[in-house]
Amino acid sequence: MMAISYACEVWKSGFNLKKRNVAAALLMTDSLNDRYNINVSRTKSSKHLRNRRSFEIFHTSFLQLFISSPFGPAMDADSFPKTLTEFGYVFNDKGQLRIIDQVTKAAGDCPFEFEVDRDNNDYNQRRYEALGEIINQHIYELLETSGKLKKKFLKKKGCNETSNEIESFIFVSDDVDTNDKLIVLVHGSGVVRAGQWARRLIINDSLDTGTQLPFIEMARQKGYAVIVTNTNDNHRIIDRKKKLIQGSENPVNHLLSVWKQVIDGSPAKHIAFIAHSYGGVCTLDLASQVEKKFQDSVFALAMTDSVHSMVHHETIAAGLQQFLCQIGRNWVSSGLPLDTPVGRPANDIDRVSAGHTQHEMTSYCSMSSIFQFLEDKLQEKLQQQQNGQ
């Protein structure tokens, strides 16, 4: 019933768009996705975890169906500003998005305002989505400037040249080809792109809570190379038609390309994955496809409110399932104190409280605990190697 209600709202929004466009069709469900995710994250029963996973899969599939339908995007986009400052916004020194003060021309005290036209909610939504696209580019820039990472394109098969028009990309630290310790960051489904945990937090709270920048900084301080994946970057619009990106047609294929093109050829012997929400599902799918190498090199899997279900992951062999349960932990949304054990389904990864009830906040709130977990798991692996196990 939840999926049907969601579909009706998305389809209704599509009909109401006065000027339908591809970006709107892809992004207009951001606020709906946020709301439904929050509704189902209030309970942590096995049934509701399965519902959440099914919902996220449905979310992606339905958008693809809508875009290819006769009611999908066809007309030109609204003419919105192309930069943050043209929109009248800037991030202050606390990483909070604020309206530019017309007197000082600096960040003022007023936060983002969604409702700029009380009589036209469709326009407000399209404006929010247009701002979201600018936010994507802004975070990409921050990954290179603040995060000191570099953009790396995933090459198509049989192609030695790079073209950002038809290839997906990730961000990597400059020591990814020399460091034997590596952390891979995997975001969830929806509109988020590389470097983001939650767009809504970036716009309405701060860069610290909504982006992966604090994780990147902490990883670098602890001596890890870093890979920031971009699993939702799956297509380009060329001549008004959607063209899937080879090797990144869906989130799992994107991760598999990252493994084959970057991780597999690196010297990394000690690899940790940090995955949020649907990113947990994608990481488990990756593990099942590169099982032997995954078990040989990955020492820890930290999840934040992952929507996976081991019981319904048919591709995971019994031996791999046992391994994942040994190296994994899932910090879930909960009102309990941070790291308090939370009940889990049988034969699944341990779950503890993230110390926050909001799904999107689980990554930021559990960061210190996650890195302590990684340190403990790394020392455990090194000890096993010394003992010849």
One Martini backbone bead per residue (centre of mass of N, CA, C, O) as a GRO file, in nm:
protein
  389
    1MET     BB    1   0.056   0.063  -0.019
    2MET     BB    2   0.292   0.257  -0.008
    3ALA     BB    3   0.373   0.234  -0.309
    4ILE     BB    4   0.102   0.330  -0.427
    5SER     BB    5   0.094   0.608  -0.297
    6TYR     BB    6   0.359   0.704  -0.415
    7ALA     BB    7   0.286   0.672  -0.716
    8CYS     BB    8   0.050   0.871  -0.718
    9GLU     BB    9   0.213   1.122  -0.638
   10VAL     BB   10   0.414   1.117  -0.869
   11TRP     BB   11   0.209   1.119  -1.106
   12LYS     BB   12   0.068   1.378  -1.024
   13SER     BB   13   0.319   1.557  -1.047
   14GLY     BB   14   0.361   1.510  -1.348
   15PHE     BB   15   0.091   1.644  -1.442
   16ASN     BB   16   0.148   1.931  -1.291
   17LEU     BB   17   0.367   1.995  -1.473
   18LYS     BB   18   0.403   2.264  -1.684
   19LYS     BB   19   0.730   2.193  -1.726
   20ARG     BB   20   0.862   1.935  -1.835
   21ASN     BB   21   1.154   1.752  -1.714
   22VAL     BB   22   1.411   1.553  -1.644
   23ALA     BB   23   1.492   1.660  -1.368
   24ALA     BB   24   1.209   1.649  -1.249
   25ALA     BB   25   1.152   1.346  -1.289
   26LEU     BB   26   1.402   1.260  -1.110
   27LEU     BB   27   1.352   1.482  -0.846
   28MET     BB   28   1.047   1.530  -0.739
   29THR     BB   29   1.070   1.286  -0.505
   30ASP     BB   30   1.240   1.379  -0.265
   31SER     BB   31   1.026   1.453  -0.047
   32LEU     BB   32   0.876   1.184  -0.058
   33ASN     BB   33   1.111   1.003   0.015
   34ASP     BB   34   1.164   1.125   0.287
   35ARG     BB   35   0.886   1.065   0.414
   36TYR     BB   36   0.878   0.755   0.373
   37ASN     BB   37   1.138   0.688   0.518
   38ILE     BB   38   1.049   0.794   0.794
   39ASN     BB   39   0.800   0.618   0.838
   40VAL     BB   40   0.963   0.333   0.815
   41SER     BB   41   1.197   0.403   1.043
   42ARG     BB   42   1.038   0.363   1.323
   43THR     BB   43   1.085   0.063   1.256
   44LYS     BB   44   1.281  -0.267   1.314
   45SER     BB   45   1.154  -0.480   1.173
   46SER     BB   46   1.175  -0.717   0.938
   47LYS     BB   47   0.931  -0.623   0.774
   48HIS     BB   48   1.021  -0.317   0.748
   49LEU     BB   49   1.290  -0.367   0.614
   50ARG     BB   50   1.167  -0.492   0.362
   51ASN     BB   51   0.994  -0.248   0.285
   52ARG     BB   52   1.230  -0.050   0.247
   53ARG     BB   53   1.375  -0.200   0.025
   54SER     BB   54   1.137  -0.215  -0.175
   55PHE     BB   55   1.098   0.089  -0.195
   56GLU     BB   56   1.375   0.169  -0.317
   57ILE     BB   57   1.346  -0.006  -0.567
   58PHE     BB   58   1.080   0.123  -0.661
   59HIS     BB   59   1.176   0.411  -0.692
   60THR     BB   60   1.369   0.357  -0.931
   61SER     BB   61   1.173   0.207  -1.125
   62PHE     BB   62   0.950   0.425  -1.147
   63LEU     BB   63   1.118   0.650  -1.270
   64GLN     BB   64   1.190   0.496  -1.527
   65LEU     BB   65   0.896   0.462  -1.622
   66PHE     BB   66   0.815   0.761  -1.632
   67ILE     BB   67   1.029   0.864  -1.837
   68SER     BB   68   0.926   0.645  -2.071
   69SER     BB   69   0.663   0.773  -2.081
   70PRO     BB   70   0.416   0.980  -2.215
   71PHE     BB   71   0.437   1.155  -1.925
   72GLY     BB   72   0.703   1.241  -1.952
   73PRO     BB   73   0.962   1.407  -2.048
   74ALA     BB   74   0.955   1.696  -2.306
   75MET     BB   75   1.011   1.973  -2.208
   76ASP     BB   76   1.134   2.250  -2.114
   77ALA     BB   77   1.295   2.411  -1.885
   78ASP     BB   78   1.322   2.606  -1.651
   79SER     BB   79   1.441   2.932  -1.565
   80PHE     BB   80   1.715   2.901  -1.372
   81PRO     BB   81   1.958   2.940  -1.190
   82LYS     BB   82   2.323   2.839  -1.200
   83THR     BB   83   2.379   2.955  -0.909
   84LEU     BB   84   2.386   3.028  -0.585
   85THR     BB   85   2.400   3.340  -0.606
   86GLU     BB   86   2.164   3.366  -0.807
   87PHE     BB   87   1.966   3.242  -0.591
   88GLY     BB   88   2.065   3.378  -0.301
   89TYR     BB   89   2.301   3.184  -0.197
   90VAL     BB   90   2.500   3.070   0.096
   91PHE     BB   91   2.763   2.948   0.273
   92ASN     BB   92   2.865   2.950   0.573
   93ASP     BB   93   3.110   2.891   0.823
   94LYS     BB   94   2.901   2.636   0.913
   95GLY     BB   95   2.757   2.511   0.650
   96GLN     BB   96   2.509   2.704   0.598
   97LEU     BB   97   2.227   2.779   0.432
   98ARG     BB   98   2.196   3.119   0.305
   99ILE     BB   99   2.073   3.419   0.265
  100ILE     BB  100   2.163   3.692   0.107
  101ASP     BB  101   2.268   3.989   0.206
  102GLN     BB  102   2.199   4.296   0.057
  103VAL     BB  103   2.415   4.464   0.217
  104THR     BB  104   2.674   4.262   0.267
  105LYS     BB  105   2.683   4.003   0.068
  106ALA     BB  106   2.631   3.789   0.280
  107ALA     BB  107   2.553   3.578   0.505
  108GLY     BB  108   2.274   3.536   0.665
  109ASP     BB  109   1.995   3.425   0.877
  110CYS     BB  110   1.838   3.299   0.645
  111PRO     BB  111   1.705   3.031   0.532
  112PHE     BB  112   1.570   2.819   0.346
  113GLU     BB  113   1.308   2.873   0.092
  114PHE     BB  114   1.051   2.706  -0.050
  115GLU     BB  115   0.807   2.920  -0.034
  116VAL     BB  116   0.777   3.159  -0.299
  117ASP     BB  117   0.487   3.032  -0.401
  118ARG     BB  118   0.178   2.985  -0.268
  119ASP     BB  119   0.021   2.916  -0.563
  120ASN     BB  120   0.296   2.725  -0.657
  121ASN     BB  121   0.420   2.424  -0.584
  122ASP     BB  122   0.552   2.328  -0.846
  123TYR     BB  123   0.756   2.556  -0.861
  124ASN     BB  124   0.892   2.506  -0.589
  125GLN     BB  125   0.992   2.222  -0.664
  126ARG     BB  126   1.160   2.296  -0.914
  127ARG     BB  127   1.345   2.488  -0.763
  128TYR     BB  128   1.460   2.279  -0.566
  129GLU     BB  129   1.581   2.096  -0.790
  130ALA     BB  130   1.767   2.308  -0.913
  131LEU     BB  131   1.929   2.350  -0.658
  132GLY     BB  132   2.022   2.056  -0.631
  133GLU     BB  133   2.206   2.061  -0.882
  134ILE     BB  134   2.397   2.273  -0.764
  135ILE     BB  135   2.479   2.113  -0.518
  136ASN     BB  136   2.622   1.890  -0.662
  137GLN     BB  137   2.848   2.071  -0.779
  138HIS     BB  138   2.946   2.184  -0.509
  139ILE     BB  139   3.037   1.912  -0.388
  140TYR     BB  140   3.238   1.840  -0.600
  141GLU     BB  141   3.422   2.080  -0.538
  142LEU     BB  142   3.471   2.010  -0.236
  143LEU     BB  143   3.615   1.740  -0.284
  144GLU     BB  144   3.865   1.893  -0.415
  145THR     BB  145   3.921   2.116  -0.202
  146SER     BB  146   3.857   2.008   0.091
  147GLY     BB  147   3.915   1.688   0.027
  148LYS     BB  148   4.148   1.641  -0.183
  149LEU     BB  149   4.032   1.531  -0.445
  150LYS     BB  150   3.983   1.331  -0.744
  151LYS     BB  151   3.869   1.291  -1.052
  152LYS     BB  152   3.730   0.973  -1.179
  153PHE     BB  153   3.690   0.788  -1.456
  154LEU     BB  154   3.479   0.546  -1.598
  155LYS     BB  155   3.547   0.328  -1.830
  156LYS     BB  156   3.479   0.201  -2.111
  157LYS     BB  157   3.467  -0.053  -2.304
  158GLY     BB  158   3.727  -0.012  -2.528
  159CYS     BB  159   3.815   0.270  -2.382
  160ASN     BB  160   4.080   0.519  -2.348
  161GLU     BB  161   3.892   0.752  -2.337
  162THR     BB  162   3.753   1.051  -2.196
  163SER     BB  163   3.392   1.122  -2.119
  164ASN     BB  164   3.156   1.310  -1.937
  165GLU     BB  165   2.901   1.229  -2.121
  166ILE     BB  166   2.940   0.879  -2.094
  167GLU     BB  167   3.066   0.890  -1.797
  168SER     BB  168   3.141   0.805  -1.501
  169PHE     BB  169   3.224   0.908  -1.155
  170ILE     BB  170   3.476   0.972  -0.911
  171PHE     BB  171   3.652   0.995  -0.590
  172VAL     BB  172   4.004   1.036  -0.510
  173SER     BB  173   4.287   0.986  -0.368
  174ASP     BB  174   4.635   1.023  -0.430
  175ASP     BB  175   4.685   0.719  -0.271
  176VAL     BB  176   4.524   0.479  -0.416
  177ASP     BB  177   4.807   0.352  -0.557
  178THR     BB  178   4.976   0.314  -0.250
  179ASN     BB  179   4.769   0.230  -0.043
  180ASP     BB  180   4.672  -0.036   0.194
  181LYS     BB  181   4.447   0.168   0.286
  182LEU     BB  182   4.076   0.161   0.260
  183ILE     BB  183   3.793   0.377   0.188
  184VAL     BB  184   3.443   0.323   0.111
  185LEU     BB  185   3.185   0.530  -0.015
  186VAL     BB  186   2.816   0.479   0.022
  187HIS     BB  187   2.532   0.580  -0.083
  188GLY     BB  188   2.217   0.615  -0.153
  189SER     BB  189   1.931   0.676  -0.288
  190GLY     BB  190   1.830   0.889  -0.548
  191VAL     BB  191   1.965   1.227  -0.562
  192VAL     BB  192   2.223   1.153  -0.470
  193ARG     BB  193   2.572   1.211  -0.469
  194ALA     BB  194   2.876   1.254  -0.452
  195GLY     BB  195   2.929   1.330  -0.102
  196GLN     BB  196   2.636   1.228  -0.009
  197TRP     BB  197   2.367   1.162   0.217
  198ALA     BB  198   2.174   1.443   0.227
  199ARG     BB  199   2.013   1.698   0.082
  200ARG     BB  200   1.828   1.807   0.305
  201LEU     BB  201   2.061   1.866   0.502
  202ILE     BB  202   2.223   2.061   0.332
  203ILE     BB  203   1.989   2.275   0.306
  204ASN     BB  204   1.863   2.262   0.626
  205ASP     BB  205   2.148   2.238   0.781
  206SER     BB  206   2.444   2.088   0.675
  207LEU     BB  207   2.744   1.978   0.556
  208ASP     BB  208   2.816   1.784   0.785
  209THR     BB  209   2.544   1.610   0.786
  210GLY     BB  210   2.507   1.575   0.447
  211THR     BB  211   2.804   1.494   0.413
  212GLN     BB  212   3.134   1.325   0.363
  213LEU     BB  213   3.362   1.514   0.467
  214PRO     BB  214   3.414   1.415   0.762
  215PHE     BB  215   3.500   1.127   0.669
  216ILE     BB  216   3.737   1.208   0.496
  217GLU     BB  217   3.901   1.350   0.712
  218MET     BB  218   3.923   1.110   0.908
  219ALA     BB  219   4.053   0.907   0.713
  220ARG     BB  220   4.310   1.074   0.660
  221GLN     BB  221   4.406   1.092   0.957
  222LYS     BB  222   4.415   0.755   0.962
  223GLY     BB  223   4.558   0.665   0.671
  224TYR     BB  224   4.351   0.670   0.435
  225ALA     BB  225   4.223   0.592   0.159
  226VAL     BB  226   3.982   0.729  -0.090
  227ILE     BB  227   3.641   0.643  -0.197
  228VAL     BB  228   3.390   0.810  -0.393
  229THR     BB  229   3.095   0.731  -0.483
  230ASN     BB  230   2.829   0.727  -0.777
  231THR     BB  231   2.558   0.530  -0.799
  232ASN     BB  232   2.336   0.749  -0.937
  233ASP     BB  233   2.521   0.765  -1.200
  234ASN     BB  234   2.338   0.634  -1.491
  235HIS     BB  235   2.293   0.896  -1.685
  236ARG     BB  236   2.218   1.067  -1.995
  237ILE     BB  237   2.125   1.357  -2.183
  238ILE     BB  238   2.076   1.296  -2.535
  239ASP     BB  239   1.879   1.440  -2.742
  240ARG     BB  240   1.637   1.401  -2.524
  241LYS     BB  241   1.777   1.130  -2.427
  242LYS     BB  242   1.818   0.844  -2.248
  243LYS     BB  243   2.154   0.737  -2.148
  244LEU     BB  244   2.315   0.480  -2.051
  245ILE     BB  245   2.584   0.392  -1.854
  246GLN     BB  246   2.844   0.213  -1.903
  247GLY     BB  247   2.882   0.041  -1.594
  248SER     BB  248   2.624   0.250  -1.471
  249GLU     BB  249   2.312   0.158  -1.489
  250ASN     BB  250   2.355   0.094  -1.183
  251PRO     BB  251   2.466   0.079  -0.866
  252VAL     BB  252   2.604  -0.202  -0.885
  253ASN     BB  253   2.763  -0.157  -1.146
  254HIS     BB  254   2.925   0.075  -1.037
  255LEU     BB  255   3.071  -0.079  -0.811
  256LEU     BB  256   3.197  -0.290  -0.997
  257SER     BB  257   3.368  -0.086  -1.157
  258VAL     BB  258   3.530   0.016  -0.919
  259TRP     BB  259   3.657  -0.250  -0.848
  260LYS     BB  260   3.790  -0.322  -1.128
  261GLN     BB  261   3.933  -0.026  -1.191
  262VAL     BB  262   4.052   0.034  -0.884
  263ILE     BB  263   4.071  -0.173  -0.646
  264ASP     BB  264   4.199  -0.432  -0.781
  265GLY     BB  265   4.469  -0.249  -0.872
  266SER     BB  266   4.536  -0.202  -0.592
  267PRO     BB  267   4.725  -0.224  -0.276
  268ALA     BB  268   4.482  -0.297  -0.114
  269LYS     BB  269   4.440  -0.499   0.200
  270HIS     BB  270   4.262  -0.276   0.368
  271ILE     BB  271   3.911  -0.277   0.361
  272ALA     BB  272   3.645  -0.030   0.388
  273PHE     BB  273   3.293   0.002   0.433
  274ILE     BB  274   3.061   0.285   0.389
  275ALA     BB  275   2.701   0.248   0.424
  276HIS     BB  276   2.391   0.391   0.312
  277SER     BB  277   2.119   0.229   0.312
  278TYR     BB  278   2.113   0.120  -0.009
  279GLY     BB  279   2.423   0.081   0.001
  280GLY     BB  280   2.407  -0.190   0.149
  281VAL     BB  281   2.286  -0.356  -0.078
  282CYS     BB  282   2.511  -0.302  -0.288
  283THR     BB  283   2.746  -0.423  -0.122
  284LEU     BB  284   2.633  -0.711  -0.109
  285ASP     BB  285   2.624  -0.754  -0.415
  286LEU     BB  286   2.923  -0.717  -0.458
  287ALA     BB  287   3.023  -0.947  -0.272
  288SER     BB  288   2.882  -1.177  -0.448
  289GLN     BB  289   3.066  -1.108  -0.715
  290VAL     BB  290   3.355  -1.081  -0.521
  291GLU     BB  291   3.401  -1.286  -0.288
  292LYS     BB  292   3.701  -1.363  -0.255
  293LYS     BB  293   3.825  -1.074  -0.259
  294PHE     BB  294   3.652  -0.959  -0.034
  295GLN     BB  295   3.752  -1.154   0.194
  296ASP     BB  296   4.060  -1.083   0.163
  297SER     BB  297   4.029  -0.738   0.200
  298VAL     BB  298   3.781  -0.707   0.384
  299PHE     BB  299   3.742  -0.592   0.738
  300ALA     BB  300   3.488  -0.380   0.695
  301LEU     BB  301   3.123  -0.307   0.765
  302ALA     BB  302   2.962   0.003   0.758
  303MET     BB  303   2.633   0.085   0.857
  304THR     BB  304   2.349   0.314   0.781
  305ASP     BB  305   2.043   0.227   0.776
  306SER     BB  306   2.010  -0.033   0.638
  307VAL     BB  307   1.787  -0.212   0.387
  308HIS     BB  308   1.864  -0.487   0.431
  309SER     BB  309   1.827  -0.860   0.373
  310MET     BB  310   1.952  -1.164   0.418
  311VAL     BB  311   1.707  -1.347   0.362
  312HIS     BB  312   1.661  -1.187   0.063
  313HIS     BB  313   1.966  -1.264  -0.022
  314GLU     BB  314   2.017  -1.501  -0.260
  315THR     BB  315   2.334  -1.445  -0.350
  316ILE     BB  316   2.420  -1.529  -0.062
  317ALA     BB  317   2.630  -1.717   0.077
  318ALA     BB  318   2.692  -1.871   0.368
  319GLY     BB  319   2.991  -1.788   0.398
  320LEU     BB  320   2.948  -1.485   0.340
  321GLN     BB  321   2.743  -1.427   0.558
  322GLN     BB  322   2.930  -1.488   0.794
  323PHE     BB  323   3.144  -1.278   0.725
  324LEU     BB  324   2.961  -1.022   0.736
  325CYS     BB  325   2.883  -1.065   1.038
  326GLN     BB  326   3.182  -1.030   1.141
  327ILE     BB  327   3.242  -0.729   0.990
  328GLY     BB  328   2.962  -0.610   1.075
  329ARG     BB  329   2.763  -0.294   1.109
  330ASN     BB  330   2.442  -0.138   1.215
  331TRP     BB  331   2.336   0.193   1.222
  332VAL     BB  332   2.035   0.281   1.366
  333SER     BB  333   1.746   0.423   1.406
  334SER     BB  334   1.729   0.573   1.741
  335GLY     BB  335   1.657   0.660   2.087
  336LEU     BB  336   1.902   0.535   2.168
  337PRO     BB  337   2.197   0.515   2.257
  338LEU     BB  338   2.490   0.498   2.143
  339ASP     BB  339   2.553   0.151   2.073
  340THR     BB  340   2.298   0.022   2.131
  341PRO     BB  341   2.157  -0.260   2.117
  342VAL     BB  342   1.965  -0.406   1.846
  343GLY     BB  343   1.747  -0.583   1.718
  344ARG     BB  344   1.775  -0.880   1.508
  345PRO     BB  345   1.784  -1.080   1.270
  346ALA     BB  346   1.857  -1.374   1.180
  347ASN     BB  347   2.156  -1.390   1.026
  348ASP     BB  348   2.262  -1.095   1.084
  349ILE     BB  349   2.366  -0.793   1.123
  350ASP     BB  350   2.457  -0.600   1.351
  351ARG     BB  351   2.272  -0.379   1.577
  352VAL     BB  352   2.282  -0.025   1.640
  353SER     BB  353   2.269   0.276   1.766
  354ALA     BB  354   2.291   0.616   1.633
  355GLY     BB  355   2.141   0.835   1.828
  356HIS     BB  356   1.894   0.859   1.613
  357THR     BB  357   1.568   0.888   1.454
  358GLN     BB  358   1.694   0.984   1.186
  359HIS     BB  359   1.789   0.852   0.899
  360GLU     BB  360   1.990   1.081   0.781
  361MET     BB  361   2.162   1.104   1.070
  362THR     BB  362   2.325   0.834   1.115
  363SER     BB  363   2.605   0.898   1.004
  364TYR     BB  364   2.694   1.143   1.169
  365CYS     BB  365   2.626   1.026   1.465
  366SER     BB  366   2.829   0.754   1.409
  367MET     BB  367   3.124   0.824   1.329
  368SER     BB  368   3.302   0.768   1.581
  369SER     BB  369   3.212   0.471   1.606
  370ILE     BB  370   3.300   0.372   1.329
  371PHE     BB  371   3.611   0.428   1.360
  372GLN     BB  372   3.643   0.240   1.601
  373PHE     BB  373   3.552  -0.013   1.455
  374LEU     BB  374   3.772  -0.013   1.240
  375GLU     BB  375   4.011  -0.034   1.433
  376ASP     BB  376   3.929  -0.302   1.562
  377LYS     BB  377   3.917  -0.470   1.295
  378LEU     BB  378   4.206  -0.423   1.205
  379GLN     BB  379   4.348  -0.545   1.453
  380GLU     BB  380   4.217  -0.821   1.422
  381LYS     BB  381   4.342  -0.888   1.147
  382LEU     BB  382   4.643  -0.850   1.219
  383GLN     BB  383   4.643  -1.068   1.439
  384GLN     BB  384   4.565  -1.304   1.256
  385GLN     BB  385   4.813  -1.283   1.073
  386GLN     BB  386   5.026  -1.329   1.299
  387ASN     BB  387   4.882  -1.619   1.368
  388GLY     BB  388   4.809  -1.758   1.081
  389GLN     BB  389   4.481  -1.739   0.999
   0.00000   0.00000   0.00000
